[in-house]
Coordinates of C-alpha atoms and ligand atoms in Angstrom, one line a residue:
Chain A
X1 CA 96.0 175.3 102.3
X2 CA 99.2 172.9 102.5
X3 CA 99.0 170.2 100.1
X4 CA 97.7 167.2 101.5
X5 CA 100.4 163.7 100.9
X6 CA 99.1 161.2 98.8
X7 CA 96.9 159.2 99.7
X8 CA 99.3 155.2 99.5
X9 CA 98.5 153.6 97.0
X10 CA 96.7 150.1 98.1
X11 CA 99.1 147.1 96.7
X12 CA 97.6 145.2 94.2
X13 CA 96.5 141.6 94.1
X14 CA 99.9 140.2 92.8
X15 CA 101.5 142.4 95.0
X16 CA 100.0 141.3 97.8
X17 CA 99.9 137.1 96.6
X18 CA 103.9 138.1 96.3
X19 CA 104.4 139.1 99.7
X20 CA 102.3 136.1 100.7
X21 CA 103.9 133.5 98.6
X22 CA 107.4 135.7 99.0
X23 CA 108.4 134.1 102.8
X24 CA 110.2 131.4 104.8
X25 CA 107.1 130.1 106.4
X26 CA 104.9 129.7 103.6
X27 CA 108.2 127.8 101.5
X28 CA 108.7 125.2 104.5
X29 CA 104.7 124.6 103.9
X30 CA 104.3 124.3 100.0
X31 CA 106.7 122.2 98.4
X32 CA 108.2 122.9 95.5
X33 CA 106.0 122.6 92.5
X34 CA 102.8 123.5 94.7
X35 CA 100.2 125.0 92.4
X36 CA 100.4 127.5 95.4
X37 CA 103.9 127.9 95.7
X38 CA 105.5 132.1 93.8
X39 CA 106.6 130.8 89.8
X40 CA 104.1 128.2 89.4
X41 CA 104.1 127.6 85.8
X42 CA 101.6 125.9 83.9
X43 CA 104.8 123.3 82.4
X44 CA 105.0 119.9 82.2
X45 CA 107.8 120.2 84.5
X46 CA 105.5 122.2 87.5
X47 CA 102.7 120.0 86.7
X48 CA 104.7 117.0 87.0
X49 CA 106.5 118.2 90.1
X50 CA 102.8 119.5 91.5
X51 CA 101.6 115.4 91.9
X52 CA 105.0 114.8 92.9
X53 CA 104.8 117.1 96.2
X54 CA 102.0 116.7 96.8
X55 CA 100.5 114.2 100.3
X56 CA 98.4 112.5 97.3
X57 CA 101.6 111.5 95.6
X58 CA 101.1 108.6 97.9
X59 CA 97.6 108.3 95.9
X60 CA 98.0 108.8 92.7
X61 CA 101.6 109.1 90.3
X62 CA 102.6 111.5 88.5
X63 CA 100.8 110.8 84.8
X64 CA 97.8 108.6 84.3
X65 CA 96.3 106.8 81.5
X66 CA 94.6 108.8 80.0
X67 CA 91.4 105.6 79.0
X68 CA 91.0 106.3 83.2
X69 CA 90.1 109.8 82.4
X70 CA 87.4 109.0 80.9
X71 CA 84.1 109.2 83.1
X72 CA 82.2 105.9 81.7
X73 CA 86.0 103.5 82.5
X74 CA 86.0 104.0 87.0
X75 CA 82.8 106.0 87.2
X76 CA 84.4 107.4 90.0
X77 CA 82.7 104.6 92.4
X78 CA 86.0 103.0 94.5
X79 CA 87.3 107.2 94.4
X80 CA 83.8 107.9 95.7
X81 CA 83.2 104.7 97.8
X82 CA 86.1 106.3 99.8
X83 CA 84.6 109.9 99.4
X84 CA 81.5 108.3 100.7
X85 CA 84.0 106.6 104.1
X86 CA 86.1 110.4 105.3
X87 CA 82.3 112.1 104.5
X88 CA 81.3 109.5 107.2
X89 CA 84.3 110.1 109.3
X90 CA 83.4 113.5 110.0
X91 CA 80.1 112.5 110.1
X92 CA 80.2 110.3 112.9
X93 CA 82.8 112.5 114.8
X94 CA 80.1 115.1 115.2
X95 CA 77.5 112.4 115.9
X96 CA 80.0 111.6 118.4
X97 CA 78.8 114.2 120.8
X98 CA 76.1 114.0 121.6
X99 CA 75.5 110.2 121.5
X100 CA 76.1 107.8 124.8
X101 CA 75.6 103.9 124.1
X102 CA 74.0 103.7 127.0
X103 CA 70.9 101.8 127.0
X104 CA 68.9 99.6 130.5
X105 CA 65.4 100.3 132.0
X106 CA 65.2 103.5 133.2
X107 CA 68.2 105.1 131.7
X108 CA 67.9 104.6 127.8
X109 CA 70.0 107.4 126.9
X110 CA 71.2 106.4 123.7
X111 CA 67.6 107.0 122.3
X112 CA 67.0 109.6 124.4
X113 CA 70.1 111.6 122.4
X114 CA 68.7 110.7 119.0
X115 CA 66.2 112.4 119.8
X116 CA 68.1 115.5 120.8
X117 CA 69.8 114.3 117.9
X118 CA 66.5 115.8 115.5
X119 CA 64.7 118.1 117.3
X120 CA 67.7 120.3 120.1
X121 CA 71.1 119.3 118.5
X122 CA 72.1 122.0 116.0
X123 CA 72.7 121.0 112.6
X124 CA 71.9 118.3 114.7
X125 CA 69.2 116.7 112.1
X126 CA 71.1 117.0 108.8
X127 CA 74.9 115.6 110.3
X128 CA 72.4 111.7 111.0
X129 CA 70.6 112.9 108.1
X130 CA 74.7 112.8 106.1
X131 CA 75.8 109.9 107.9
X132 CA 72.6 107.5 107.5
X133 CA 72.4 108.7 103.6
X134 CA 76.3 108.7 103.3
X135 CA 76.4 104.7 104.7
X136 CA 73.5 103.8 102.7
X137 CA 75.4 105.0 99.8
X138 CA 78.7 103.9 100.8
X139 CA 77.4 100.1 100.5
X140 CA 75.3 100.7 97.1
X141 CA 78.6 102.1 95.7
X142 CA 80.8 99.6 97.2
X143 CA 78.7 97.1 95.1
X144 CA 78.9 99.0 91.9
X145 CA 82.3 99.7 92.8
X146 CA 82.9 95.7 92.4
X147 CA 80.6 95.0 89.0
X148 CA 82.4 97.7 87.3
X149 CA 85.5 95.7 88.3
X150 CA 84.7 92.5 86.9
X151 CA 82.4 94.1 83.6
X152 CA 86.2 95.4 82.7
X153 CA 87.7 91.5 84.1
X154 CA 89.7 94.7 86.6
X155 CA 90.7 91.5 88.7
X156 CA 93.1 89.6 86.2
X157 CA 96.8 88.9 86.5
X158 CA 98.4 91.2 88.2
X159 CA 95.7 92.4 89.9
X160 CA 94.8 89.0 91.7
X161 CA 95.2 90.1 95.4
X162 CA 93.9 93.0 95.3
X163 CA 91.1 91.7 94.3
X164 CA 90.5 89.9 98.1
X165 CA 91.5 92.6 99.2
X166 CA 88.1 93.8 98.3
X167 CA 86.2 91.1 99.5
X168 CA 87.5 92.3 102.1
X169 CA 86.1 95.8 101.8
X170 CA 83.1 95.0 100.7
X171 CA 82.3 92.4 104.1
X172 CA 83.9 95.1 106.4
X173 CA 81.5 98.2 104.7
X174 CA 79.3 96.3 105.1
X175 CA 79.7 94.7 109.2
X176 CA 80.6 98.8 109.9
X177 CA 76.8 99.8 108.5
X178 CA 75.5 97.1 110.3
X179 CA 77.4 98.0 113.2
X180 CA 75.4 101.8 113.3
X181 CA 72.4 100.1 112.2
X182 CA 71.9 98.7 116.2
X183 CA 72.7 102.6 118.3
X184 CA 69.1 104.7 117.6
X185 CA 68.1 101.8 119.2
X186 CA 65.0 101.7 118.4
X187 CA 62.7 99.1 117.3
X188 CA 63.8 99.0 113.8
X189 CA 67.2 98.8 115.5
X190 CA 66.6 96.3 117.5
X191 CA 64.5 94.2 115.5
X192 CA 67.5 94.6 112.5
X193 CA 69.4 93.4 113.8
X194 CA 68.1 91.0 115.9
X195 CA 67.3 88.9 112.6
X196 CA 71.6 89.0 111.5
X197 CA 72.6 88.2 114.2
X198 CA 70.0 85.2 114.8
X199 CA 71.7 83.8 112.2
X200 CA 75.5 83.8 113.6
X201 CA 73.9 81.4 116.0
X202 CA 73.8 79.1 113.5
X203 CA 77.8 79.7 112.5
X204 CA 78.9 75.0 112.5
X205 CA 80.6 74.3 115.3
X206 CA 80.8 78.3 117.6
X207 CA 77.7 79.4 117.1
X208 CA 76.6 79.1 121.0
X209 CA 80.1 81.2 120.8
X210 CA 79.6 83.9 118.0
X211 CA 76.7 85.1 119.0
X212 CA 78.1 85.3 122.4
X213 CA 80.8 87.2 121.6
X214 CA 79.5 89.4 119.6
X215 CA 76.6 90.3 121.0
X216 CA 77.8 90.9 125.1
X217 CA 75.6 87.6 126.5
X218 CA 72.3 85.4 125.5
X219 CA 70.7 88.6 124.3
X220 CA 70.5 91.3 122.4
X221 CA 70.6 93.9 125.4
X222 CA 72.8 97.2 126.7
X223 CA 75.8 95.6 126.9
X224 CA 75.7 94.4 123.2
X225 CA 75.1 98.5 122.8
X226 CA 78.8 99.0 124.4
X227 CA 79.6 96.7 122.3
X228 CA 78.7 97.6 118.0
X229 CA 79.7 101.1 119.4
X230 CA 83.0 100.2 120.2
X231 CA 83.4 98.2 117.2
X232 CA 81.1 101.1 115.0
X233 CA 83.9 103.9 115.7
X234 CA 87.1 101.8 116.3
X235 CA 87.5 99.2 115.7
X236 CA 86.0 98.5 112.5
X237 CA 86.8 101.4 111.3
X238 CA 90.6 101.4 112.1
X239 CA 90.5 98.2 109.5
X240 CA 88.9 99.3 107.0
X241 CA 91.5 101.6 107.0
X242 CA 94.4 99.8 107.1
X243 CA 93.0 97.8 104.4
X244 CA 92.4 100.2 102.5
X245 CA 95.5 102.4 103.1
X246 CA 96.6 98.5 100.6
X247 CA 94.1 98.5 98.4
X248 CA 95.7 102.1 97.2
X249 CA 98.7 101.5 97.0
X250 CA 98.7 97.9 95.5
X251 CA 96.0 99.6 92.7
X252 CA 99.6 102.2 91.9
X253 CA 102.3 98.9 92.6
X254 CA 100.1 96.7 89.6
X255 CA 100.6 99.3 87.3
X256 CA 97.7 102.3 87.6
X257 CA 94.3 101.8 86.7
X258 CA 93.7 98.9 84.5
X259 CA 92.4 98.9 80.7
X260 CA 92.4 99.7 77.9
X261 CA 89.8 97.3 77.5
Chain B
X1 CA 129.0 127.6 114.1
X2 CA 133.6 127.5 113.7
X3 CA 133.7 126.6 110.2
X4 CA 132.2 129.8 108.2
X5 CA 132.1 130.0 105.0
X6 CA 133.9 133.0 103.7
X7 CA 132.3 134.8 101.1
X8 CA 133.5 135.2 97.7
X9 CA 132.6 139.2 98.0
X10 CA 133.6 140.0 94.2
X11 CA 130.6 137.2 93.4
X12 CA 128.2 138.3 95.8
X13 CA 128.0 142.2 94.7
X14 CA 128.0 140.8 90.1
X15 CA 124.7 139.1 92.1
X16 CA 123.8 141.6 94.0
X17 CA 124.0 143.7 90.8
X18 CA 121.9 141.5 88.5
X19 CA 119.3 142.3 91.1
X20 CA 119.6 138.6 92.9
X21 CA 118.4 138.2 96.1
X22 CA 120.5 138.8 99.1
X23 CA 120.2 134.8 100.4
X24 CA 120.9 133.9 96.5
X25 CA 123.6 136.5 96.6
X26 CA 125.2 135.4 99.5
X27 CA 124.6 131.3 99.2
X28 CA 126.1 131.2 95.4
X29 CA 128.9 133.3 96.0
X30 CA 129.7 131.0 99.3
X31 CA 129.2 128.0 96.7
X32 CA 132.6 129.9 94.3
X33 CA 134.7 130.8 98.2
X34 CA 134.9 127.0 98.1
X35 CA 135.2 126.1 94.9
X36 CA 138.4 128.3 94.4
X37 CA 140.0 127.0 97.8
X38 CA 139.8 123.9 96.6
X39 CA 140.6 124.8 93.0
X40 CA 143.6 126.0 95.0
X41 CA 144.5 123.0 97.0
X42 CA 145.0 121.1 93.5
X43 CA 141.9 119.6 93.7
X44 CA 139.8 118.5 90.3
X45 CA 136.0 119.2 90.4
X46 CA 133.0 118.1 88.9
X47 CA 132.6 114.7 88.2
X48 CA 135.4 112.2 87.6
X49 CA 136.7 111.8 84.5
X50 CA 135.9 108.2 82.5
X51 CA 140.2 106.8 82.7
X52 CA 139.4 107.4 86.7
X53 CA 136.3 105.5 87.0
X54 CA 137.8 102.7 84.4
X55 CA 140.1 101.9 87.1
X56 CA 138.5 101.4 89.7
X57 CA 136.8 98.9 87.9
X58 CA 139.2 97.0 86.8
X59 CA 140.5 97.5 90.4
X60 CA 137.2 96.6 91.0
X61 CA 136.6 93.4 89.4
X62 CA 140.3 92.5 90.0
X63 CA 139.1 92.1 93.5
X64 CA 136.2 90.7 93.7
X65 CA 137.1 87.6 90.7
X66 CA 139.2 85.4 93.3
X67 CA 136.5 85.6 96.1
X68 CA 134.4 83.1 94.4
X69 CA 131.9 85.7 93.5
X70 CA 130.0 84.6 89.8
X71 CA 131.9 86.6 86.6
X72 CA 129.2 87.0 84.6
X73 CA 130.9 88.7 81.3
X74 CA 127.9 89.0 79.7
X75 CA 127.5 92.6 79.2
X76 CA 129.2 95.9 77.5
X77 CA 132.6 95.7 77.1
X78 CA 133.3 98.3 80.6
X79 CA 135.6 100.0 78.1
X80 CA 133.3 101.5 76.4
X81 CA 131.8 104.4 76.0
X82 CA 128.6 103.6 74.6
X83 CA 125.5 102.0 74.5
X84 CA 125.2 98.7 76.6
X85 CA 123.3 97.8 80.0
X86 CA 125.7 97.3 83.1
X87 CA 126.4 94.7 85.1
X88 CA 125.3 95.2 88.9
X89 CA 129.1 95.0 89.4
X90 CA 130.2 98.1 87.3
X91 CA 127.7 100.0 88.3
X92 CA 128.4 98.6 91.9
X93 CA 132.1 100.2 91.0
X94 CA 131.4 103.3 89.3
X95 CA 129.7 104.4 92.1
X96 CA 132.7 103.0 94.5
X97 CA 134.7 105.1 91.7
X98 CA 132.6 107.7 92.3
X99 CA 132.7 107.8 96.3
X100 CA 136.4 108.1 95.6
X101 CA 137.6 104.5 96.8
X102 CA 138.7 102.7 94.0
X103 CA 139.1 99.8 97.3
X104 CA 137.2 97.5 99.0
X105 CA 135.6 98.1 102.0
X106 CA 134.2 95.4 102.1
X107 CA 130.6 96.5 101.8
X108 CA 129.6 97.7 98.2
X109 CA 129.2 101.5 98.5
X110 CA 130.5 101.9 100.9
X111 CA 134.2 103.4 101.6
X112 CA 136.2 102.2 103.8
X113 CA 137.1 104.6 105.5
X114 CA 133.8 105.3 106.7
X115 CA 132.2 105.6 109.8
X116 CA 129.0 105.8 108.6
X117 CA 126.1 103.2 109.7
X118 CA 124.1 102.9 107.1
X119 CA 125.2 101.0 104.0
X120 CA 123.5 100.6 100.3
X121 CA 122.7 96.6 101.6
X122 CA 122.1 96.0 97.3
X123 CA 121.7 97.3 94.1
X124 CA 118.7 96.5 92.0
X125 CA 117.5 97.4 89.1
X126 CA 113.8 98.6 89.4
X127 CA 112.9 95.9 87.3
X128 CA 113.4 93.9 90.4
X129 CA 111.6 95.9 92.7
X130 CA 107.8 96.7 90.6
X131 CA 105.8 97.0 87.6
X132 CA 107.8 98.8 84.8
X133 CA 105.9 99.4 81.8
X134 CA 108.4 99.6 78.9
X135 CA 105.8 100.6 77.0
X136 CA 105.4 104.2 75.3
X137 CA 101.7 104.4 76.8
X138 CA 98.9 107.7 76.4
X139 CA 99.2 109.3 79.5
X140 CA 98.4 112.4 80.7
X141 CA 99.7 114.5 83.9
X142 CA 97.4 113.9 87.6
X143 CA 97.5 117.5 87.7
X144 CA 95.4 119.2 86.6
X145 CA 93.4 115.9 84.4
X146 CA 92.6 114.0 87.2
X147 CA 92.5 116.0 89.6
X148 CA 89.8 117.7 88.4
X149 CA 87.9 115.3 87.6
X150 CA 88.3 114.3 91.2
X151 CA 86.8 117.3 92.6
X152 CA 83.9 117.3 90.4
X153 CA 83.4 113.8 91.0
X154 CA 83.7 115.0 94.8
X155 CA 81.1 118.3 94.7
X156 CA 78.8 116.4 92.9
X157 CA 77.7 113.3 95.0
X158 CA 78.2 116.4 98.2
X159 CA 76.2 118.4 96.8
X160 CA 73.8 115.0 96.3
X161 CA 73.7 113.8 99.5
X162 CA 74.0 117.5 101.4
X163 CA 69.8 117.5 98.8
X164 CA 68.5 114.6 99.8
X165 CA 69.7 115.3 104.1
X166 CA 68.3 118.2 103.2
X167 CA 64.8 116.1 102.3
X168 CA 64.1 113.3 103.4
X169 CA 64.9 112.5 106.7
X170 CA 66.5 109.2 109.1
X171 CA 63.7 107.7 110.3
X172 CA 63.9 106.8 113.9
X173 CA 60.8 104.8 115.5
X174 CA 59.7 103.7 118.9
X175 CA 61.9 103.1 122.1
X176 CA 63.7 100.0 121.4
X177 CA 61.8 96.7 123.4
X178 CA 63.1 93.6 123.7
X179 CA 59.5 92.2 124.3
X180 CA 57.4 93.0 121.4
X181 CA 58.3 91.5 118.2
X182 CA 56.7 93.9 115.5
X183 CA 54.9 92.6 112.6
X184 CA 57.4 93.6 109.9
X185 CA 60.4 92.5 111.4
X186 CA 63.9 93.1 108.3
X187 CA 66.8 93.2 108.5
X188 CA 68.7 96.1 106.9
X189 CA 68.1 96.3 102.7
X190 CA 71.7 94.7 102.2
X191 CA 71.0 92.0 103.9
X192 CA 67.6 91.4 102.1
X193 CA 68.6 88.7 100.1
X194 CA 69.7 86.9 103.3
X195 CA 66.8 87.0 105.4
X196 CA 64.6 85.6 102.3
X197 CA 66.3 83.0 101.6
X198 CA 66.1 81.9 105.4
X199 CA 62.3 82.1 104.3
X200 CA 63.2 79.2 101.4
X201 CA 66.2 77.0 103.8
X202 CA 67.7 76.5 106.9
X203 CA 69.2 79.1 109.0
X204 CA 72.6 76.9 108.3
X205 CA 72.2 76.5 104.9
X206 CA 71.4 79.8 103.3
X207 CA 72.7 81.7 106.4
X208 CA 76.0 79.5 106.5
X209 CA 76.3 77.5 103.5
X210 CA 75.1 79.3 100.7
X211 CA 76.7 82.8 102.2
X212 CA 79.7 80.9 102.7
X213 CA 80.2 79.6 99.8
X214 CA 79.7 82.8 97.9
X215 CA 81.7 84.8 99.9
X216 CA 84.6 82.1 99.1
X217 CA 83.9 81.9 95.4
X218 CA 83.8 85.8 94.7
X219 CA 87.4 85.7 97.1
X220 CA 88.7 82.6 94.4
X221 CA 87.1 84.8 91.7
X222 CA 90.4 85.9 90.1
X223 CA 92.0 82.2 90.6
X224 CA 89.7 80.1 89.4
X225 CA 88.9 82.6 86.4
X226 CA 92.7 82.0 83.9
X227 CA 91.1 83.4 81.0
X228 CA 94.1 86.6 80.4
X229 CA 91.7 88.4 78.0
X230 CA 89.6 91.5 79.4
X231 CA 87.6 92.0 76.4
X232 CA 84.0 91.8 76.5
X233 CA 84.1 89.6 73.8
X234 CA 86.5 86.9 75.0
X235 CA 84.9 85.9 78.3
X236 CA 81.0 85.7 77.5
X237 CA 80.9 82.9 79.7
X238 CA 82.1 84.4 82.8
X239 CA 80.2 88.2 81.9
X240 CA 77.0 86.0 81.7
X241 CA 77.5 84.1 85.3
X242 CA 78.7 87.3 87.1
X243 CA 75.3 89.7 85.3
X244 CA 73.7 85.3 87.2
X245 CA 74.8 86.0 91.0
X246 CA 73.9 89.9 90.7
X247 CA 70.1 89.2 88.7
X248 CA 70.1 86.4 91.5
X249 CA 70.9 88.8 95.1
X250 CA 69.3 91.6 93.7
X251 CA 65.9 90.3 93.0
X252 CA 66.0 87.9 96.2
X253 CA 66.6 91.4 98.1
X254 CA 63.6 93.7 96.1
X255 CA 61.4 90.2 96.9
X256 CA 62.4 90.5 100.2
X257 CA 63.4 94.4 100.2
X258 CA 58.8 95.0 99.1
X259 CA 57.0 91.9 98.1
X260 CA 57.1 90.7 101.8
X261 CA 54.3 92.5 105.3
X262 CA 53.5 91.8 108.3
X263 CA 55.0 88.9 109.3
X264 CA 57.2 88.0 106.4
X265 CA 54.0 87.1 104.4
X266 CA 54.4 87.3 100.3
X267 CA 52.5 90.0 100.0
X268 CA 52.1 92.5 97.2
X269 CA 53.2 96.6 97.7
X270 CA 50.2 98.1 96.7
X271 CA 47.3 96.0 98.5
X272 CA 49.5 96.3 101.7
X273 CA 52.3 99.7 101.3
X274 CA 56.1 98.9 100.8
X275 CA 56.7 97.5 104.3
X276 CA 60.9 98.1 103.3
X277 CA 62.3 101.4 106.4
X278 CA 66.0 102.5 105.4
Ligands
LIG1 C1 85.6 100.3 101.0 C2 85.4 100.2 99.1 C3 86.6 100.2 98.7 C4 86.8 101.0 98.0 C5 86.8 103.1 99.5 C6 88.3 101.5 96.7 C7 88.8 102.1 96.1 C8 88.9 102.0 95.2 C9 89.7 102.9 94.2 C10 89.2 104.2 94.6 C11 90.4 102.2 93.0 C12 90.7 103.2 91.4 C13 90.1 102.5 90.3 C14 88.1 103.1 90.9 O1 87.9 103.9 90.8 O2 87.7 102.1 90.4 C15 90.0 101.1 93.2 C16 90.9 99.9 92.2 C17 89.9 99.0 92.3 N1 89.1 98.1 93.4 FE1 88.5 99.4 95.0 N2 87.5 99.6 96.8 C18 86.9 99.2 97.7 C19 86.4 98.1 97.5 C20 86.4 97.1 96.3 C21 86.0 95.9 96.1 C22 84.6 95.4 97.2 C23 86.4 95.4 95.3 C24 86.1 93.8 94.2 C25 85.2 92.7 95.3 C26 87.7 96.2 94.6 C27 88.5 96.0 93.7 C28 89.2 96.5 93.0 C29 90.1 96.2 92.3 C30 90.7 95.1 91.2 C31 90.5 97.9 91.6 C32 91.8 97.8 90.1 C33 90.4 98.3 89.7 C34 91.7 98.6 88.1 O3 92.7 98.3 87.7 O4 91.0 99.1 87.2 N3 87.4 96.8 95.4 N4 89.1 100.4 94.4

C-alpha cells in the first residue's frame, strides 16, 4: 500500500496572526504602536504610542490624571452624553430611510410612515424606541453633566469659556429634541409643540417674526413639519457637532479634566 | 528613478545572514553605501560639533546686533556647555547652524540658498501656546486604563437602552388635528418647568424674561463666581444657590408633569392618573 503523504498541519493561531499582520496593507492601516500591529508589547512606550498614533488622539492625551478615572469623578456623564449623540445619529439615519416629512389633508404621509415603522418595517419599532428613549436620556444626561461640572467647580479658570460652550450645547440639545418631537405628527407632537412655540411668539419686539420663521406660517402646519425636519436632521446636528468639537478641544487645551478636588 | 542608490553588498549579506527581512536589509545596505560615499567625499557625519554651533551663533549675533533687535543678555552664556535655557536667538542660531548656514537668509531657520517655499514663522516656547503643567502629576496611560473604562460605560449604557427599547414602546397618538385640542396638553418634560411657570405669569414674563435671565445667568456664572477654590467647604454659598436653582426647576417640572391634569388643573396623580407621556 502506497504511503499517503501526511496531511499538512493546519497553521497555528499565532502563525495566522503573523501572516495577517505582517504585510503592507495591514501596516498601512494600523500605525506604529497600534495594538493591532505586529509586535505590540504592553510596555510604557507602546502604551504611549497606542494613544498617540490613534485617531482618538484628537480627543485623548497619552496620559490622563488618575483621579479622573474614578467613576465618581465624572460619572462618565459627558462621555455618555456624547455616546447618546452618536447613537441618535445612527438610529436617526435608519429612521430617515422610512420617513417623509409630508402632511396635509389626504396626504398624511409622515403619520402613515410612523405607523408603518412600528408595524411593517423590520426592526422599525426597536430603532424608533432606541431613538426616542435615547433622546430623552441624552437631555437628562446633559443636565446631570452640567450639575456635576458645577459641583466640582470645574468651570473655574481656565475653563470658564468651556462652560459657556456647554450652556450652548445644552440649548442645542433641547432644540434638537424639541424639533424631533413634532415629526411623528400625532396629537401629542402637534400640541406639545404648540405649547412651546406659543411662548416664542411673546419674545419682545420680534415675537411675531420669530414664530413666523419657526412655524413657516401663522400656525403649525405642513410647512412647519418640513422646516423642523430639516432643522432636526441637518441644521441643528451640524451646529451641535461644531460646538462639540470646540468643547472637546477646549477640555484638552485647558489642561485636561479638572481636579482633583 | 535616475539616481538609484547602489547598496553595500557586504552589509546586505551580513544582515540577511542575521535573519533580517529582505526589505530591511536592502534599506540598511543602501544607507551604509550612502554613508560610505559621503565619507569618501570628506563630509563629516553626525551632529555638528559644538564649536561649529557656537561659531554660527557668534556670527548670527553680530549679524543681528546692528539691526536694531533687542539684545537680551539675561540667558546663560553661549559658550557654557551645561544647563541654562537658550534665548530664542540662541535657539534660532542653533537651528540655522544645524541647517548648515551660518549666515542670514532674512528669515529665521531658512537657509539663504534654499528654494523652500515655507518658512518657520516664529519659534515659540511651548508655554506660550498652551497650558503646560510643570508640576509632576499622578497620571496613568489613556490606553488601556481610560479607554477600557469608557468602553465599559458605553456597553452598560447601550445595553440598558436596548433592553428598555425592547420592552417599552414609544408613544404614537392619533393623527394630528389642529381643530381638536386634547384635554391634557403638555410640552415635553424638559419644558414642563416652563409650562408650569406659564400657569402663574404672563408668557412675556415666564417664557421670555425669566428663561432669558436664567440662561444669561448660567452663561455668565464662571465670570460672576470669582471664588478660586473648587473645594465644597469653601463654596457653600455657590453650592447652596445652585442647588436651589436646580430644585426650583425640578419641583416645577414635577408639578407640571405629574400634578396637572385636564385643562391644566391641579389634580393629584392618584385621582386622575399621571397625565404624562414621554
Ligand atoms: C451635548 C452636550 C455635552 C457633551 C456631549 C459634553 C461632553 C463633555 C465631556 C466628554 C467632558 C469630559 C469630562 C466629563 O465627561 O465630565 C466634558 C467636560 C466639561 N463639560 Fe461638557 N458636554 C456637554 C454639555 C455641557 C454642558 C451643558 C456644560 C455646562 C453648562 C458643560 C461643561 C463642561 C465643562 C466645564 C467641562 C470640563 C469639566 C472638567 O474639566 O472637569 N458641558 N463635557
